[in-house]
Short mmCIF file of C-alpha atoms in Angstrom, two decimals:
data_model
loop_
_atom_site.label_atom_id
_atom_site.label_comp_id
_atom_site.label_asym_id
_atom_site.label_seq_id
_atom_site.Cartn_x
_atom_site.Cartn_y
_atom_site.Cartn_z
CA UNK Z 1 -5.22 18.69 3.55
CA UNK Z 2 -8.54 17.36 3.34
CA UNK Z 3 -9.19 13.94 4.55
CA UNK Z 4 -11.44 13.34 1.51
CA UNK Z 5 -8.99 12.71 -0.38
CA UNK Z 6 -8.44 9.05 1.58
CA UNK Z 7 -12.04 7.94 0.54
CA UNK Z 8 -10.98 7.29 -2.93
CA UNK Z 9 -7.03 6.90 -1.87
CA UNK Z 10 -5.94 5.14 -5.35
CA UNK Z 11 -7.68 7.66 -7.15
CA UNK Z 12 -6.45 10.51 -5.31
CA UNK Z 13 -3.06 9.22 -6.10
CA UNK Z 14 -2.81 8.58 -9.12
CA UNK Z 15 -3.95 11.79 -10.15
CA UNK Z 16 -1.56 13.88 -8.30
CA UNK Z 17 1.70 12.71 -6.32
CA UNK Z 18 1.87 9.48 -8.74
CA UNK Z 19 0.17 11.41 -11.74
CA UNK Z 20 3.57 10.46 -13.55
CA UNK Z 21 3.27 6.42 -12.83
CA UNK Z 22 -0.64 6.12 -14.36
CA UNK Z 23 -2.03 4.95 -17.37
CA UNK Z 24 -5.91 5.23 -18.70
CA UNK Z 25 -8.39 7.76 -19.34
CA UNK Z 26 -10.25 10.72 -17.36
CA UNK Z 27 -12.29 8.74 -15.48
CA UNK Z 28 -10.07 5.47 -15.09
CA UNK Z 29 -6.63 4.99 -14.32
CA UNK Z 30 -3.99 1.93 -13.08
CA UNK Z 31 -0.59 2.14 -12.30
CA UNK Z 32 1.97 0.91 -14.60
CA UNK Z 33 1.73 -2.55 -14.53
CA UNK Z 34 5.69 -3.15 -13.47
CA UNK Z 35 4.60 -0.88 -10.15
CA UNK Z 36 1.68 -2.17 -8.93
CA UNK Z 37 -1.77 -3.95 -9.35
CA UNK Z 38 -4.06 -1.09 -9.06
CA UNK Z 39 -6.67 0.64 -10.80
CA UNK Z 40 -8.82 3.30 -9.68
CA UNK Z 41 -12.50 5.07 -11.05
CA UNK Z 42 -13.41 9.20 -10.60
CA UNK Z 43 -16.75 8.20 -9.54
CA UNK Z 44 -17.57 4.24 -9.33
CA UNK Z 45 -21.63 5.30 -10.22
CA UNK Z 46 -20.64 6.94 -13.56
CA UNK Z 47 -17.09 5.07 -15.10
CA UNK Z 48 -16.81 1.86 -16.48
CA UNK Z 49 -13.90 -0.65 -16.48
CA UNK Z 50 -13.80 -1.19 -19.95
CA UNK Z 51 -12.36 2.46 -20.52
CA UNK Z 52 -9.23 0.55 -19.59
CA UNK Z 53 -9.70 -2.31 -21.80
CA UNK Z 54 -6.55 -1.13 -23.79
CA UNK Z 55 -4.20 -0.89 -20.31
CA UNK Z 56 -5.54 -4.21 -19.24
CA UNK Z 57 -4.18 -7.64 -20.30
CA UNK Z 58 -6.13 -10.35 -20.42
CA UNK Z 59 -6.23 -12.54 -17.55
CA UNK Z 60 -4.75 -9.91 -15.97
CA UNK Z 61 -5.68 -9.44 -11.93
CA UNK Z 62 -5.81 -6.17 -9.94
CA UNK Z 63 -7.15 -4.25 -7.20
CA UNK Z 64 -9.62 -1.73 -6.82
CA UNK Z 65 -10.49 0.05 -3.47
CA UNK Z 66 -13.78 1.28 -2.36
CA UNK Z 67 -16.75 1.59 -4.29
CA UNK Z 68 -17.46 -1.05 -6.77
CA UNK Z 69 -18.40 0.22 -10.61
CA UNK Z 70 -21.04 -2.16 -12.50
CA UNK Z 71 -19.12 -4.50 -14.09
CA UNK Z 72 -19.60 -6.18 -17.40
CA UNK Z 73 -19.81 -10.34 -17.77
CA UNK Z 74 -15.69 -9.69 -18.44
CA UNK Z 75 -14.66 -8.83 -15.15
CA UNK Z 76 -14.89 -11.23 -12.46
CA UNK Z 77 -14.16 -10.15 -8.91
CA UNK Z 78 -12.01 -12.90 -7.26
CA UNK Z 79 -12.25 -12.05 -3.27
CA UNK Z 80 -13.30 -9.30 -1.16
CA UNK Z 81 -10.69 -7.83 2.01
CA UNK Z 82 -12.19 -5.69 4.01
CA UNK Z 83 -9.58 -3.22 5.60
CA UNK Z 84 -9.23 -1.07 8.72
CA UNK Z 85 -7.96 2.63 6.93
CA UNK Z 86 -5.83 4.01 9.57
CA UNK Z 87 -4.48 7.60 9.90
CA UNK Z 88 -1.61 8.83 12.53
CA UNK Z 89 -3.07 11.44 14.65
CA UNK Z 90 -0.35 11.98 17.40
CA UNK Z 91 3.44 11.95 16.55
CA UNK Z 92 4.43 7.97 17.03
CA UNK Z 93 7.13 7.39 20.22
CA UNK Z 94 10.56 5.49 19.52
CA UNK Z 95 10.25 2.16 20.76
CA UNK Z 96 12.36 1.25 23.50
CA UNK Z 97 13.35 -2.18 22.47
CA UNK Z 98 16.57 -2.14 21.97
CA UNK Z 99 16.88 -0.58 18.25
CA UNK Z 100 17.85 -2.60 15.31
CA UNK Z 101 20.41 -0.84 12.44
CA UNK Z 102 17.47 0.30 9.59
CA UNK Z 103 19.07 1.26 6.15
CA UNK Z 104 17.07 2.75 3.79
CA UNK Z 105 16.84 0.07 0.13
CA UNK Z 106 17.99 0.87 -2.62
CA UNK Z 107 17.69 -0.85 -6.73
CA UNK Z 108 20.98 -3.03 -5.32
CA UNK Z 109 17.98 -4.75 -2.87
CA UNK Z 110 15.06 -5.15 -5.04
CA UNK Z 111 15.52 -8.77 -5.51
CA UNK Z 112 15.30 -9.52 -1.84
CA UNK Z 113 12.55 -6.69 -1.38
CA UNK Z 114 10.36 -8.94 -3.98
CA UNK Z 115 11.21 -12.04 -2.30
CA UNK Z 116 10.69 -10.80 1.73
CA UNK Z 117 7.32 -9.17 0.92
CA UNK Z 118 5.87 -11.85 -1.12
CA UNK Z 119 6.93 -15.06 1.19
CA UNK Z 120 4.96 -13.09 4.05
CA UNK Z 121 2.26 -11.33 2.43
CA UNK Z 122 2.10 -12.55 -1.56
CA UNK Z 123 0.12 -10.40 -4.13
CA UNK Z 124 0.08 -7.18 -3.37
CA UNK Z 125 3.93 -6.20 -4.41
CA UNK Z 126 5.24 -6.29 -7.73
CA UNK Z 127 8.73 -6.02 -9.04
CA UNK Z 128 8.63 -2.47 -9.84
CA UNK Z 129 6.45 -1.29 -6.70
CA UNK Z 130 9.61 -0.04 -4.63
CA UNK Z 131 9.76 2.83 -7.38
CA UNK Z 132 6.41 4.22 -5.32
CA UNK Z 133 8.55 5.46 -2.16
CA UNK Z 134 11.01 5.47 0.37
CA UNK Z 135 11.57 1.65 1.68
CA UNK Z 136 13.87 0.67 4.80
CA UNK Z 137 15.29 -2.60 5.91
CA UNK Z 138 16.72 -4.38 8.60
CA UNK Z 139 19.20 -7.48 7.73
CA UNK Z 140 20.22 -9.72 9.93
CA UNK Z 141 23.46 -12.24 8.75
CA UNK Z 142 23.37 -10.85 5.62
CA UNK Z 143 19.22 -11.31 4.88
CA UNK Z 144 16.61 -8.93 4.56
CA UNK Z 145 14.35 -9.79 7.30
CA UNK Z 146 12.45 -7.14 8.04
CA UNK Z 147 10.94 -3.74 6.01
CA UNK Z 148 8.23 -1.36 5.05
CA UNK Z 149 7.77 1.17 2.97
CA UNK Z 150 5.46 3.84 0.87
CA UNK Z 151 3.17 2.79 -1.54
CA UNK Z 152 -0.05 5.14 -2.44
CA UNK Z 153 1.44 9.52 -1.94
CA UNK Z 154 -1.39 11.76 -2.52
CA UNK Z 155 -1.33 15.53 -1.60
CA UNK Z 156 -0.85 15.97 2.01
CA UNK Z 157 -0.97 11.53 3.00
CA UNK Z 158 1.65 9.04 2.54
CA UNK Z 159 0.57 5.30 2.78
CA UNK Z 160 3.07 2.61 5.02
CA UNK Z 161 2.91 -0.71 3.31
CA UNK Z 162 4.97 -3.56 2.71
CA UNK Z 163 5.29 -3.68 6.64
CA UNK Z 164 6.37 -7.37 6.67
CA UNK Z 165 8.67 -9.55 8.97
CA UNK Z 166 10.22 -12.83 8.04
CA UNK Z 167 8.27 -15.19 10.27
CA UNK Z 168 11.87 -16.67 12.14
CA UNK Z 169 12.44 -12.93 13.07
CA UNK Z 170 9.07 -11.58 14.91
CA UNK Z 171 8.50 -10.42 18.53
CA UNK Z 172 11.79 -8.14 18.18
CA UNK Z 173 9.54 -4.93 17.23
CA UNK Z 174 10.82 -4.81 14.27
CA UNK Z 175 7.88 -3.72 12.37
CA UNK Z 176 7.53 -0.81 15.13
CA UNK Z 177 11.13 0.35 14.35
CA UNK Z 178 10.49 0.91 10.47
CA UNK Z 179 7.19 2.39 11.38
CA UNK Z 180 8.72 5.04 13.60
CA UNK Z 181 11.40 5.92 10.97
CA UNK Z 182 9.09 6.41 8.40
CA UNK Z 183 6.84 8.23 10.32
CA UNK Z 184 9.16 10.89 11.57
CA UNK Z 185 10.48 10.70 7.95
CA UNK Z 186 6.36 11.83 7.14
CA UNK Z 187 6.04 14.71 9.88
CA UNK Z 188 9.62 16.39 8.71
CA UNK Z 189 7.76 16.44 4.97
CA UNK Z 190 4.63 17.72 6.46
CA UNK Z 191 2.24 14.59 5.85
CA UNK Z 192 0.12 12.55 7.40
CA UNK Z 193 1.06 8.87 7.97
CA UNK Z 194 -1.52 6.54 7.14
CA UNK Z 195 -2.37 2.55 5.88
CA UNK Z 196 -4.87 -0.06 5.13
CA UNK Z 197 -4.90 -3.20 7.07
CA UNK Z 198 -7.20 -5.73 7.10
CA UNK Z 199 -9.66 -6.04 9.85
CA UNK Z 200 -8.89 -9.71 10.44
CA UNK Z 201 -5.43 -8.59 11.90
CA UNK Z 202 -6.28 -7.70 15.37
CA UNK Z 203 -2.56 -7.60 16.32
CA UNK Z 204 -1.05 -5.65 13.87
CA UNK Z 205 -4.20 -2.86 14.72
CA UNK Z 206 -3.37 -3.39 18.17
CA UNK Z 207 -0.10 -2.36 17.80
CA UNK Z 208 -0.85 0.46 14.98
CA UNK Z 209 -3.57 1.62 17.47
CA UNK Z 210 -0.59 2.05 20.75
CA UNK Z 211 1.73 3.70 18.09
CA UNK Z 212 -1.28 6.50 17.54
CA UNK Z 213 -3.14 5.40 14.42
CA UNK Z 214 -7.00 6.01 14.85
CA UNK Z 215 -9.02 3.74 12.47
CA UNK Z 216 -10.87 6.05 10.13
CA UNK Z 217 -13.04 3.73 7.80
CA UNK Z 218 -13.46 0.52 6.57
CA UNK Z 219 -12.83 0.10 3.31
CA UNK Z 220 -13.03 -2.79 0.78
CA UNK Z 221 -9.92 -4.30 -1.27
CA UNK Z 222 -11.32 -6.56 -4.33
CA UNK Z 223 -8.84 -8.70 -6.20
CA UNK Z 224 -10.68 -8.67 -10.41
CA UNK Z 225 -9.61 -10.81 -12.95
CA UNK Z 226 -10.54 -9.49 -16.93
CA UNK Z 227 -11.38 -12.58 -17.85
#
C-alpha cells in the first residue's frame, strides 16, 4: 500500500478503515467526539474549518495533523508538537527481558485504560478512544500499569498509540513487550506498524529506532480551540 497515504494519516483514516466512526462533510471530517479529538481536511489549501461548524462544540479543542488550513478569527491554535512519524520496516525481535503476562482489554477495563493513559500522557485519549483498536495490558497487583494500543487504521497501516507506563513501573521493558505483541499482531494481518512521537522524546525513538522503526517525516500535531 502506498505510503502516501501516511502524509495525511487522519484523513486517510477516516475515510476508509474508520469511515464508520466520522462525522462532517467531503472535504472535512472528525471522529466522533466520544472516540477521539481529531479532525482532518482533503486538501488543507482548498477546505475550510467552518464546514464542521455543525460537528464542533464550542470551546471545543482538537487536533489536526499536518498541513494547516487558513483559519478564520474563530479558531485559535493552542500549541504546536512536532512529531517523529515512524514506520516498521523489519519484523520487531521479542525482547529478552524476562516477559511480563499481556492480556488483551476489554469494555470491563476502560475505566483504568482512561485513567493509566491520561496520568502519563493527558489529552490525547478520550473515553471512547479504545473503540479505535486492539489494546493490551499488563497489571501488576491488580493495576493496570502498563499498555498500548491502535488508534488511526487506514488501508494497509495501523498506528501504536497509547504506549504509556505508570511512572513506578518503568525500566522493565514493558513498553517493548506490548510493542512486539502488537506488531506481530500487524504482520499476521498484513500491515504495516507505524506511530507518531514527538521529537522531544529521544528515548522512546531510541528505543522505537532498535525495535526497527525508521523515522519517515516530521509532522506537526496542533491542539485548536473554536473559540
Amino acid at each position: 500500500m502506498s505510503e502516501i497515504l501516511l502524509d495525511n494519516p487522519a484523513w486517510s483514516a477516516l475515510t476508509t478503515t474508520q469511515a464508520p466512526l466520522s462525522m462532517g462533510t467531503e472535504r472535512v471530517k472528525r471522529y466522533r467526539k466520544e472516540i477521539l479529538s481529531f479532525i482532518a481536511c482533503e486538501d488543507a489549501k482548498q477546505s475550510a474549518l467552518e464546514e464542521l461548524q455543525p460537528w464542533i462544540n464550542e470551546g471545543e479543542s482538537f487536533y489536526l495533523i499536518g498541513e494547516l488550513p487558513v483559519l478564520s478569527a474563530d479558531w485559535q491554535i493552542v500549541n504546536e508538537l512536532p512529531c517523529a512519524q515512524m514506520v516498521l520496516r523489519s519484523q520487531v525481535v521479542l525482547p529478552v527481558k524476562e516477559p511480563a503476562t499481556i492480556t488483551m482489554l476489554t469494555a470491563d477495563d476502560a475505566t483504568a485504560m482512561y485513567d493509566l493513559v491520561n496520568k502519563v500522557q493527558p489529552g490525547y485519549y478520550n473515553p471512547g478512544t479504545r473503540l479505535l483498536g486492539t489494546y493490551y495490558g499488563i497489571w501488576q497487583e491488580g493495576r493496570l500499569v502498563a499498555m498500548a494500543g491502535e488508534r488511526m487504521r487506514m488501508s494497509g497501516f495501523t498506528e501504536l498509540s497509547a504506549i504509556v507506563t505508570d511512572p513506578a513501573y518503568t525500566g522493565r521493558g514493558y513498553a517493548q513487550q506490548l510493542i512486539t505483541r502488537l506488531c506481530h499482531q500487524h504482520a499476521e494481518e498484513g500491515v504495516t506498524s507505524m506511530l507518531h512521537v514527538s521529537v522531544a522524546n529521544e528515548r522512546a525513538i531510541r528505543l522505537y529506532e532498535h525495535m526497527g522503526f525508521v523515522t519517515r517525516r516530521t509532522i506537526v500535531f496542533r491542539k485548536i480551540t473554536r473559540g
